[in-house]
């Protein structure tokens, strides 16, 4: 088993921590962007450009005032390299001055501290200050494959002449330590430079004109990288500053910048950062025989000494001690912590149930979810009940990795490259599978050709009941973490071998019944009630109290194109009530239902909790800002919503006690639960939306095909 032993000499520590000096009066000023963070988690731009700064996940961001740096610093909590939950956005899509500044040569500066489990830095890109997407520029952490020393390292990555240019620092981020990073692109020289703590680490050729990111991603993320509206490849840790200069700064100017942030080796603070990093994991040390668990003997031999060292470290932090003692305690602390992990129960051959570690499943549904195969023998997940389809056989291979075979089907887990790629099953063993212990008895399961862990697609934040397994990347307590439950009862194993084919056939029959119901629904044709969604037409049937002014239209909702969309507001302080979508049905209806589809690039902001209202009052029906209390509430839906981009949601039929002309849908929540940073209200996106009269049309097969009405109503 790999050992993580941490030894830190005074000389090495001094190279990792900035040293004391005075500020330089001749330090350059950031003229394009100079982010200043506020105590409440918001931020503003102190540069002459005064760029608006939008914050995502504001309520989740923690801040503190740093005496060392004389500024407020935010702590961002994101899955390392995953989808952003807490980050800042500086949009320059329509700011030509900003774009010209980048295009003529520029300098990026940031001061960051990484936060990750000691000894297990994930091998994925992670971006604290970038604007990438098929172009752009930024300061980031690379994968091992792109590191100068074959490790995850800080890098500057500008795109010029249509190509990315990796400027590799060779410096691996250690948790709990601040690093001052500067990236310079000099257009005139055709060169790019990266500096760490004031020292030039690398220079590469970067000729040609600056290549901007794709449309929709022309924004800088502080704590995440642009991916359209979403922040991805997110940073987990702290960001003390983020600045952009309209010039390629010189080595002397960068040295002056570094002097401004030099704080000296505060060894007590370094020890505290390490202790906090461990404590913030909220790690448990489960006792038992499962892989990743700990025997009673191991806990007695290694956990107790660690607890003693942690207590001595805390006493030293609170009461003070010498620098040598701080350094010695930190080394003892990290080595003792690593020793516990080194003696966790290893992975071994055998039969297993793979139980998903995402706690929201148990919290919301009081049930655990397990990996399995579905009726089509696809790798899937669903409620754990010990079904034979959920049993897997793990066998160690000669290369030290494993094969994973589903006992019921006899097929093996394979691979497919890419984020969110559906993980296939294969008739024979083809690709070695990997098990990586995180902590608290939880594992990432992946393979040698795609390091992203297997993940429960359509989890719906814990409300999902089943779906496919995809490749994703996230840590402890997420849908990408698994608990390995060994199965040693031979009767259970024999039952899986015997009943597996029957269970597959039963699941297939169940799927056919669902398909038959869908076919029956297709036999019914219904009259669409929205025919005019022209935003510029006064007779447009659709309105909303929260139409985003910068993107999306009502017309997109009925154009039958899934690459267009409507977006409720995320950039303004209004409205002050939940976002709605309102329809004038033109004539009173006795019964209706509606269909809607997620935006094709993301289902994350698809509604999954809505109230439905109706009225005949024309004044209310023409005013999307009228209060919900003035309308009649006719329905509430909070289940059955899809969580993938290819699904269409069809609501249950709504039968009115009296005919109504005006319809209103109020969105109470979405799949991602993302909110407008100014109001705290959830915003939503839809690619398609249509209302229908719930009575089949006269020329529907329901009414015209002999026997269809009887079959559908049976």
XYZ file of C-alpha atoms in Angstrom:
714
model
C 0.000 0.000 0.000
C 1.210 3.476 -0.804
C 2.583 5.353 2.188
C 2.059 9.046 2.811
C 4.828 10.173 5.145
C 5.140 13.902 5.700
C 8.508 15.315 6.746
C 9.109 19.037 6.595
C 12.441 20.676 7.300
C 12.851 24.327 8.227
C 14.608 24.971 4.925
C 11.822 23.388 2.875
C 9.122 25.169 4.833
C 10.840 28.490 4.246
C 10.688 27.934 0.483
C 6.942 27.398 0.658
C 5.999 30.451 2.731
C 6.452 34.119 1.715
C 8.914 36.093 3.866
C 8.656 39.467 5.591
C 9.415 42.754 3.839
C 7.992 46.223 3.318
C 5.645 47.303 0.528
C 7.156 48.975 -2.540
C 5.738 52.406 -3.393
C 6.489 51.752 -7.068
C 4.333 48.647 -7.263
C 2.159 48.563 -10.434
C -1.579 49.118 -10.096
C -4.120 46.704 -11.549
C -5.980 48.722 -14.187
C -8.280 46.025 -15.626
C -9.429 44.122 -12.536
C -8.629 44.350 -8.826
C -11.006 42.211 -6.773
C -11.678 43.170 -3.165
C -13.718 40.749 -1.058
C -16.306 41.845 1.501
C -17.136 40.309 4.849
C -20.569 39.140 3.629
C -19.008 37.103 0.796
C -19.667 39.643 -1.944
C -16.893 41.429 -3.854
C -16.221 44.585 -5.851
C -13.672 45.735 -8.420
C -11.309 48.448 -7.159
C -9.728 48.965 -10.594
C -10.658 51.958 -12.803
C -12.898 49.651 -14.847
C -15.191 48.991 -11.870
C -16.345 45.675 -13.369
C -19.524 44.181 -11.856
C -18.764 41.006 -9.892
C -21.408 38.334 -9.479
C -21.152 35.819 -6.634
C -22.487 32.256 -6.697
C -23.177 30.302 -3.516
C -22.780 33.401 -1.381
C -24.443 31.794 1.641
C -21.917 28.935 1.524
C -18.823 31.146 1.383
C -16.969 31.766 4.634
C -14.808 34.864 5.118
C -12.270 36.042 7.667
C -9.987 39.019 8.115
C -6.306 38.174 7.664
C -3.964 40.197 9.840
C -1.086 38.943 7.698
C -2.500 40.228 4.411
C -4.657 43.055 5.824
C -7.676 42.000 3.817
C -10.810 39.876 3.972
C -10.305 36.445 2.420
C -13.103 34.104 1.262
C -13.029 30.343 1.721
C -14.567 28.631 -1.319
C -16.077 25.179 -0.904
C -16.179 23.156 -4.130
C -15.405 19.598 -5.209
C -11.778 19.799 -6.365
C -11.908 20.239 -10.144
C -15.672 19.638 -10.159
C -18.775 21.746 -10.745
C -18.578 25.110 -8.995
C -20.832 25.754 -6.016
C -19.071 28.849 -4.637
C -17.279 31.222 -7.002
C -17.196 34.734 -8.473
C -17.892 35.814 -12.048
C -16.528 38.856 -13.896
C -18.271 39.083 -17.276
C -16.448 40.857 -20.116
C -18.458 39.433 -23.048
C -19.586 42.905 -24.143
C -16.687 44.920 -22.693
C -14.460 45.731 -25.670
C -11.988 47.721 -23.561
C -11.454 44.689 -21.341
C -11.023 42.457 -24.395
C -8.548 44.825 -26.029
C -6.496 44.851 -22.833
C -6.242 41.062 -22.833
C -5.505 40.929 -26.559
C -2.600 43.396 -26.390
C -0.709 41.459 -23.716
C -1.622 41.053 -20.070
C -0.633 39.940 -16.579
C -2.707 37.906 -14.121
C -1.978 37.888 -10.388
C -3.550 35.867 -7.599
C -2.804 34.710 -4.059
C -4.310 31.315 -3.250
C -4.343 28.529 -0.693
C -5.465 25.013 -1.648
C -7.622 22.854 0.605
C -7.643 19.115 0.008
C -7.188 15.903 1.954
C -3.582 15.681 3.032
C -1.609 13.216 0.939
C -4.280 12.790 -1.744
C -4.344 15.731 -4.144
C -6.841 14.704 -6.871
C -5.330 14.252 -10.319
C -7.583 16.738 -12.080
C -7.332 20.285 -13.344
C -8.391 22.889 -10.809
C -8.756 26.580 -11.639
C -8.706 29.396 -9.075
C -8.471 32.295 -11.577
C -9.186 31.570 -15.239
C -11.214 32.388 -18.316
C -10.885 29.263 -20.456
C -13.165 27.489 -22.937
C -11.486 26.690 -26.261
C -9.365 29.778 -25.682
C -8.667 32.366 -23.001
C -6.098 32.616 -20.229
C -5.676 31.742 -16.578
C -3.735 30.519 -13.560
C -4.519 26.951 -12.549
C -3.378 23.594 -11.190
C -2.567 21.035 -13.886
C -3.032 17.297 -14.058
C 0.051 15.158 -13.509
C 0.322 14.629 -17.266
C 0.812 18.379 -17.775
C 3.125 18.962 -14.811
C 6.801 19.750 -15.352
C 7.724 17.116 -12.762
C 4.893 14.688 -13.393
C 2.826 16.089 -10.531
C -0.182 18.362 -10.109
C 1.410 21.813 -10.386
C 0.583 25.480 -10.719
C 0.595 26.617 -14.342
C -0.177 29.640 -16.499
C -2.208 28.704 -19.584
C -2.800 31.401 -22.234
C -4.240 30.576 -25.666
C -2.645 32.413 -28.593
C -2.591 31.700 -32.284
C -5.373 29.164 -31.697
C -3.246 26.987 -29.373
C -2.829 26.653 -25.618
C 0.683 27.194 -24.249
C 1.480 25.413 -20.984
C 3.792 27.439 -18.760
C 4.601 24.906 -16.036
C 5.874 26.112 -12.674
C 7.017 22.779 -11.254
C 5.469 23.836 -7.910
C 2.921 21.496 -6.342
C 0.344 23.209 -4.092
C 0.495 22.067 -0.484
C -2.671 22.476 1.599
C -2.718 25.259 4.165
C -0.037 27.360 2.419
C -0.566 30.568 0.420
C 1.122 30.931 -2.973
C 1.582 34.156 -4.904
C 1.088 33.369 -8.619
C 1.682 35.633 -11.620
C 1.176 34.787 -15.289
C 2.463 37.112 -18.022
C 1.751 37.033 -21.746
C 3.934 39.421 -23.758
C 2.414 39.702 -27.226
C 5.299 41.707 -28.661
C 7.852 39.104 -27.561
C 5.568 36.159 -28.278
C 6.441 34.784 -24.830
C 4.580 33.650 -21.703
C 5.982 33.528 -18.158
C 4.905 32.096 -14.816
C 6.133 33.291 -11.407
C 5.596 31.671 -7.997
C 6.341 33.697 -4.858
C 8.158 36.313 -6.929
C 10.447 33.808 -8.659
C 10.370 33.130 -12.407
C 9.674 29.415 -12.843
C 9.234 28.969 -16.597
C 9.114 30.731 -19.963
C 7.589 29.373 -23.196
C 6.932 30.666 -26.701
C 3.373 31.968 -27.142
C 3.185 33.660 -30.554
C 0.144 34.923 -32.420
C -2.976 36.845 -31.520
C -4.887 36.166 -28.336
C -7.633 33.552 -28.751
C -10.751 34.385 -26.750
C -12.997 31.753 -25.162
C -16.118 30.659 -26.999
C -19.148 32.952 -26.896
C -20.957 32.757 -23.584
C -17.746 31.944 -21.703
C -16.089 35.363 -21.939
C -15.908 35.816 -18.193
C -13.285 35.349 -15.520
C -14.047 32.867 -12.801
C -12.534 33.323 -9.368
C -12.875 29.868 -7.889
C -14.126 28.199 -11.090
C -13.629 28.177 -14.858
C -16.330 29.313 -17.329
C -18.450 26.707 -19.087
C -21.241 28.806 -20.529
C -23.308 29.890 -17.550
C -21.797 27.286 -15.246
C -18.518 27.336 -13.346
C -16.532 24.104 -13.700
C -13.054 22.772 -12.817
C -13.653 24.503 -9.508
C -11.164 25.564 -6.834
C -11.442 24.359 -3.258
C -9.646 26.683 -0.878
C -8.982 30.378 -0.390
C -8.391 33.233 -2.843
C -6.947 36.365 -1.269
C -6.645 38.500 -4.407
C -7.320 38.391 -8.161
C -5.915 41.099 -10.433
C -5.434 41.769 -14.147
C -2.984 44.289 -15.615
C -3.163 45.804 -19.104
C 0.516 45.133 -19.704
C 3.089 42.336 -19.586
C 4.786 43.210 -16.289
C 8.544 42.925 -15.858
C 10.403 40.752 -13.359
C 11.133 43.862 -11.268
C 7.462 44.837 -11.164
C 6.452 41.319 -10.182
C 9.047 41.367 -7.405
C 7.402 44.573 -6.177
C 3.993 42.875 -6.240
C 5.368 39.981 -4.241
C 6.784 42.311 -1.599
C 3.254 43.572 -0.984
C 2.067 40.128 0.097
C 5.133 38.842 1.924
C 4.105 38.015 5.469
C 6.876 35.906 6.947
C 6.858 32.276 8.067
C 4.198 32.269 10.781
C 4.847 28.711 11.919
C 2.006 28.782 14.429
C -0.431 29.707 11.660
C 0.989 26.991 9.421
C 0.396 24.405 12.153
C -3.132 25.744 12.667
C -3.852 25.561 8.919
C -2.778 21.912 8.849
C -4.861 21.035 11.897
C -7.880 22.911 10.507
C -7.464 21.152 7.160
C -7.753 17.782 8.891
C -10.579 18.816 11.225
C -12.604 20.349 8.390
C -12.795 16.933 6.738
C -15.160 15.814 9.516
C -13.530 12.445 9.011
C -14.777 9.310 10.687
C -12.695 6.191 11.237
C -15.260 3.387 10.886
C -14.432 0.191 12.719
C -14.945 -3.111 10.935
C -13.700 -5.454 8.236
C -14.904 -3.542 5.142
C -12.181 -2.261 2.810
C -11.270 1.242 3.985
C -12.443 0.536 7.541
C -10.144 0.002 10.535
C -9.663 -2.899 12.898
C -9.939 -2.369 16.636
C -6.208 -2.989 16.959
C -5.297 -0.361 14.338
C -7.461 2.293 15.969
C -5.862 1.582 19.333
C -2.339 1.658 17.907
C -2.587 4.662 15.568
C -5.726 6.736 16.211
C -5.044 7.264 19.913
C -1.489 8.620 19.331
C -2.819 10.951 16.629
C -5.458 12.310 19.028
C -2.724 12.996 21.576
C -0.553 14.853 19.044
C -3.559 16.855 17.813
C -4.296 17.918 21.392
C -0.682 18.997 21.940
C -0.776 20.948 18.660
C -3.970 22.725 19.706
C -2.461 23.596 23.093
C 0.608 25.047 21.361
C -1.556 27.109 18.988
C -3.603 28.511 21.866
C -0.747 29.114 24.307
C 2.196 29.731 21.972
C 5.571 28.019 21.691
C 8.844 28.250 19.771
C 9.121 28.058 15.975
C 11.089 24.815 16.258
C 8.301 23.283 18.348
C 5.627 24.391 15.852
C 7.592 22.753 13.026
C 8.160 19.572 15.031
C 4.481 19.325 16.007
C 3.327 19.789 12.401
C 5.646 17.025 11.204
C 4.424 14.693 13.975
C 0.806 15.587 13.234
C 1.016 14.854 9.512
C 2.977 11.638 9.976
C 0.557 10.363 12.630
C -2.412 11.235 10.436
C -0.864 9.454 7.450
C -0.094 6.401 9.594
C -3.793 5.883 10.355
C -4.667 5.891 6.649
C -1.761 3.607 5.854
C -3.333 0.914 8.035
C -6.886 1.041 6.690
C -8.189 -2.350 5.535
C -6.967 -2.814 1.943
C -9.069 -3.671 -1.082
C -9.212 -7.408 -1.743
C -10.807 -10.029 -3.990
C -14.372 -11.018 -3.234
C -18.051 -10.298 -3.739
C -19.427 -6.846 -2.940
C -22.411 -4.564 -2.863
C -21.322 -1.035 -3.840
C -23.373 1.362 -1.677
C -23.408 5.028 -2.673
C -22.077 7.330 0.055
C -24.260 10.362 -0.770
C -26.088 11.052 2.487
C -29.015 12.920 0.912
C -30.501 9.649 -0.380
C -30.915 8.369 3.166
C -31.980 11.770 4.452
C -34.702 12.384 1.854
C -35.880 8.844 1.111
C -34.695 6.794 4.095
C -33.063 4.339 1.717
C -29.526 3.592 0.528
C -28.687 3.408 -3.165
C -26.516 0.707 -4.712
C -24.775 0.094 -8.017
C -26.507 -2.520 -10.193
C -27.372 -3.399 -13.775
C -30.716 -2.584 -15.367
C -32.972 -4.569 -17.698
C -30.700 -3.787 -20.641
C -27.634 -4.940 -18.673
C -26.413 -1.339 -18.421
C -24.444 -0.187 -15.390
C -26.989 1.614 -13.236
C -28.064 2.369 -9.681
C -31.202 2.087 -7.587
C -32.553 1.404 -4.067
C -30.438 -1.141 -2.206
C -32.389 -4.298 -1.377
C -29.860 -7.104 -1.887
C -31.236 -7.869 -5.342
C -28.994 -10.268 -7.343
C -28.513 -7.514 -9.939
C -26.612 -5.532 -7.276
C -23.903 -8.121 -6.560
C -20.435 -7.696 -8.111
C -17.369 -9.923 -8.108
C -14.001 -8.156 -7.719
C -10.829 -9.945 -8.852
C -7.295 -8.600 -8.566
C -5.326 -8.500 -11.833
C -1.605 -8.955 -12.418
C -1.048 -5.194 -12.741
C -2.448 -4.622 -9.239
C -5.786 -3.268 -10.474
C -9.066 -5.183 -10.637
C -11.822 -6.592 -12.783
C -15.415 -5.943 -11.678
C -17.995 -8.440 -12.911
C -21.734 -8.288 -12.342
C -22.722 -11.708 -11.034
C -26.236 -11.731 -12.522
C -25.262 -10.837 -16.091
C -21.703 -12.160 -16.117
C -20.547 -8.944 -17.809
C -17.670 -6.671 -16.771
C -17.484 -2.932 -16.140
C -15.669 -1.258 -19.040
C -14.774 2.356 -19.785
C -15.612 5.367 -21.908
C -13.556 8.534 -21.806
C -14.996 11.923 -20.965
C -16.866 13.771 -18.244
C -20.424 12.429 -17.730
C -19.678 9.515 -20.082
C -22.030 6.556 -19.574
C -20.014 3.640 -18.188
C -20.543 0.512 -20.335
C -20.613 -3.204 -19.547
C -18.600 -5.599 -21.724
C -18.867 -9.329 -22.381
C -15.220 -9.896 -21.406
C -12.733 -8.163 -19.133
C -11.162 -5.325 -21.161
C -10.085 -2.413 -18.951
C -8.586 -2.670 -15.440
C -10.708 -1.015 -12.756
C -9.258 1.072 -9.924
C -10.226 1.609 -6.282
C -8.976 4.780 -4.559
C -9.568 5.190 -0.835
C -10.716 8.697 0.082
C -11.431 8.602 3.809
C -14.194 7.610 6.233
C -14.410 4.204 4.542
C -15.386 5.714 1.177
C -13.852 4.927 -2.210
C -13.721 6.289 -5.738
C -14.198 3.529 -8.322
C -12.820 4.284 -11.792
C -10.568 2.638 -14.385
C -7.132 3.009 -15.911
C -8.418 4.833 -19.013
C -10.760 7.311 -17.294
C -9.778 8.422 -13.792
C -13.177 10.029 -13.135
C -15.099 8.131 -10.496
C -18.363 6.295 -11.156
C -21.276 8.563 -10.284
C -25.062 8.285 -9.928
C -26.557 10.202 -12.844
C -30.022 11.705 -12.216
C -29.482 11.708 -8.445
C -31.662 14.847 -8.234
C -29.841 16.034 -5.098
C -30.962 12.928 -3.213
C -34.525 12.785 -4.556
C -33.661 10.541 -7.530
C -34.654 6.881 -7.443
C -32.439 5.397 -10.141
C -30.478 5.991 -13.313
C -27.283 5.231 -15.184
C -23.716 5.293 -13.890
C -21.508 7.971 -15.461
C -17.900 9.083 -15.088
C -17.573 12.158 -12.882
C -15.149 13.476 -10.277
C -16.013 14.312 -6.692
C -15.003 13.401 -3.184
C -16.225 12.101 0.151
C -19.953 12.148 0.816
C -20.867 12.771 -2.826
C -22.578 10.691 -5.498
C -19.096 9.673 -6.715
C -18.101 7.963 -3.451
C -18.897 4.352 -2.571
C -18.884 2.123 0.502
C -17.800 -1.450 -0.246
C -19.945 -4.013 1.580
C -18.361 -7.486 1.379
C -20.651 -10.484 0.805
C -19.350 -13.760 2.227
C -22.623 -15.700 2.522
C -22.343 -18.418 -0.131
C -26.134 -18.787 -0.314
C -26.432 -15.136 -1.380
C -23.742 -15.631 -4.023
C -25.357 -18.842 -5.328
C -28.751 -17.122 -5.415
C -27.330 -14.295 -7.539
C -25.848 -16.795 -9.982
C -29.108 -18.738 -10.159
C -31.710 -15.974 -10.135
C -29.730 -13.301 -11.980
C -31.094 -14.106 -15.469
C -34.664 -14.258 -14.085
C -34.241 -10.874 -12.403
C -32.989 -9.381 -15.664
C -36.025 -10.783 -17.492
C -38.361 -9.377 -14.821
C -36.731 -5.961 -15.060
C -37.049 -6.098 -18.854
C -40.763 -6.868 -18.564
C -41.207 -3.916 -16.231
C -39.448 -1.665 -18.749
C -41.705 -2.959 -21.544
C -44.760 -2.029 -19.495
C -43.403 1.501 -19.163
C -42.780 1.600 -22.924
C -46.329 0.394 -23.556
C -47.720 3.226 -21.458
C -45.603 5.694 -23.432
C -46.961 4.210 -26.675
C -50.490 4.643 -25.383
C -49.772 8.279 -24.623
C -48.570 8.763 -28.190
C -51.945 7.542 -29.434
C -53.515 10.622 -27.916
C -53.146 13.951 -29.694
C -53.894 17.146 -27.810
C -54.459 20.759 -28.776
C -51.526 23.064 -27.922
C -52.721 26.259 -26.254
C -49.692 28.511 -26.877
C -49.435 29.660 -30.488
C -48.002 33.180 -30.135
C -44.802 33.598 -28.119
C -43.335 36.516 -30.063
C -41.602 38.632 -27.424
C -42.088 41.840 -29.429
C -45.819 41.242 -30.030
C -48.275 42.809 -27.583
C -50.434 39.716 -28.107
C -47.677 37.371 -26.907
C -49.365 34.774 -24.713
C -46.373 34.246 -22.409
C -45.135 36.610 -19.721
C -42.987 36.355 -16.595
C -42.034 38.377 -13.566
C -38.408 37.286 -14.057
C -37.360 37.362 -17.710
C -33.561 37.539 -17.925
C -32.739 40.601 -20.080
C -29.386 39.288 -21.302
C -30.342 35.909 -22.761
C -33.267 33.687 -23.704
C -36.692 34.511 -25.196
C -40.318 33.424 -24.851
C -40.314 32.489 -28.541
C -37.673 29.846 -27.840
C -40.144 27.943 -25.666
C -42.319 26.830 -28.597
C -39.807 26.722 -31.468
C -39.235 22.945 -31.086
C -35.487 23.560 -30.994
C -33.697 22.172 -27.982
C -30.591 24.327 -28.454
C -32.561 27.519 -27.710
C -34.004 28.416 -24.334
C -35.740 30.782 -21.928
C -33.842 31.908 -18.821
C -35.278 33.517 -15.711
C -33.223 36.325 -14.242
C -29.930 35.672 -12.503
C -28.261 39.078 -13.019
C -30.765 41.521 -11.500
C -32.111 42.302 -8.041
C -35.724 41.948 -9.149
C -38.175 40.286 -8.786
C -38.650 39.937 -5.050
C -40.945 36.908 -5.407
C -40.436 33.408 -6.803
C -39.907 33.371 -10.575
C -42.992 32.511 -12.604
C -44.104 31.710 -16.141
C -47.561 32.989 -17.069
C -49.774 32.076 -20.043
C -52.924 33.587 -21.501
C -54.723 30.486 -22.847
C -57.062 32.848 -24.806
C -60.185 30.877 -23.898
C -61.201 29.301 -20.571
C -60.128 25.661 -20.217
C -61.703 22.959 -18.056
C -58.629 20.751 -17.929
C -54.998 21.102 -18.966
C -51.541 19.597 -18.666
C -48.128 20.909 -19.685
C -44.863 19.616 -21.103
C -41.414 21.107 -20.622
C -37.855 20.132 -21.461
C -34.496 21.088 -19.882
C -32.039 23.312 -21.667
C -29.924 21.098 -23.919
C -26.586 22.084 -22.337
C -27.676 21.526 -18.737
C -30.584 20.158 -16.722
C -29.178 21.740 -13.555
C -31.611 24.681 -13.536
C -34.672 22.666 -14.561
C -37.666 23.192 -12.227
C -38.451 20.299 -9.877
C -40.843 21.945 -7.414
C -43.664 24.138 -8.760
C -46.981 25.641 -7.721
C -49.707 26.050 -10.359
C -52.200 28.928 -10.214
C -55.154 30.001 -12.372
C -57.480 32.990 -12.682
C -60.116 34.561 -14.904
C -59.297 38.086 -13.749
C -57.934 39.863 -16.831
C -56.046 42.444 -14.763
C -54.213 39.709 -12.882
C -53.754 37.627 -16.015
C -52.011 40.501 -17.794
C -49.763 41.329 -14.828
C -46.958 38.824 -14.222
C -45.996 40.749 -11.077
C -49.386 40.359 -9.405
C -49.223 38.491 -6.107
C -49.781 34.736 -6.053
C -52.280 35.205 -3.224
C -54.628 36.956 -5.670
C -54.750 33.848 -7.881
C -56.307 30.434 -7.211
C -53.801 27.695 -6.452
C -54.836 24.585 -8.392
C -51.877 22.180 -8.113
C -48.439 21.510 -6.661
C -45.865 19.192 -8.275
C -42.570 18.189 -6.641
C -41.829 14.707 -7.995
C -41.415 12.886 -11.283
C -39.207 15.552 -12.838
C -36.382 14.320 -15.112
C -32.754 15.054 -14.325
C -31.158 14.611 -17.718
C -31.149 16.810 -20.792
C -32.908 14.314 -23.060
C -36.107 13.892 -21.044
C -39.412 15.706 -21.440
C -41.516 16.292 -18.350
C -45.264 15.765 -18.787
C -47.321 17.013 -15.882
C -50.336 15.195 -14.469
C -53.643 16.462 -15.837
C -55.136 19.373 -13.939
C -58.943 19.432 -13.847
C -60.374 22.800 -12.817
C -63.482 23.160 -10.656
C -64.456 25.933 -13.077
C -62.924 26.864 -16.453
C -59.939 29.233 -16.256
C -58.274 31.392 -18.910
C -54.975 32.396 -17.287
C -52.263 29.979 -16.122
C -49.255 30.632 -13.877
C -46.397 28.282 -12.933
C -44.316 29.412 -9.936
C -40.878 27.774 -9.610
C -40.062 27.027 -5.973
C -36.869 25.074 -6.646
C -34.672 23.497 -9.325
C -32.437 20.450 -9.664
C -29.276 22.376 -8.730
C -30.954 24.709 -6.210
C -28.885 27.564 -7.633
C -30.163 31.023 -6.773
C -29.995 34.615 -7.950
C -27.084 36.033 -5.952
C -28.907 39.329 -5.434
C -32.237 37.968 -4.168
C -31.548 34.406 -3.024
C -34.430 33.149 -5.203
C -33.995 30.118 -7.492
C -33.701 30.838 -11.214
C -34.625 28.356 -13.947
C -34.084 27.560 -17.627
C -36.290 25.730 -20.153
C -35.729 24.838 -23.784
C -39.406 24.030 -24.457
C -42.730 24.670 -22.719
C -46.274 24.030 -23.974
C -49.760 23.868 -22.457
C -52.390 21.442 -23.771
C -56.115 20.937 -23.406
C -56.388 17.596 -21.593
C -59.089 16.205 -23.921
C -57.721 14.281 -26.948
C -58.475 15.915 -30.296
C -61.227 14.552 -32.521
C -58.716 13.191 -35.068
C -56.544 11.529 -32.405
C -56.051 7.765 -32.703
C -57.819 7.674 -29.354
C -61.029 8.612 -31.195
C -60.373 7.338 -34.724
C -58.653 3.948 -34.379
C -60.971 1.054 -33.608
C -60.389 -0.320 -30.132
C -57.838 2.376 -29.147
C -60.176 4.194 -26.751
C -61.041 0.942 -24.981
C -57.361 -0.071 -24.805
C -56.237 3.301 -23.443
C -58.998 3.455 -20.844
C -58.596 -0.155 -19.714
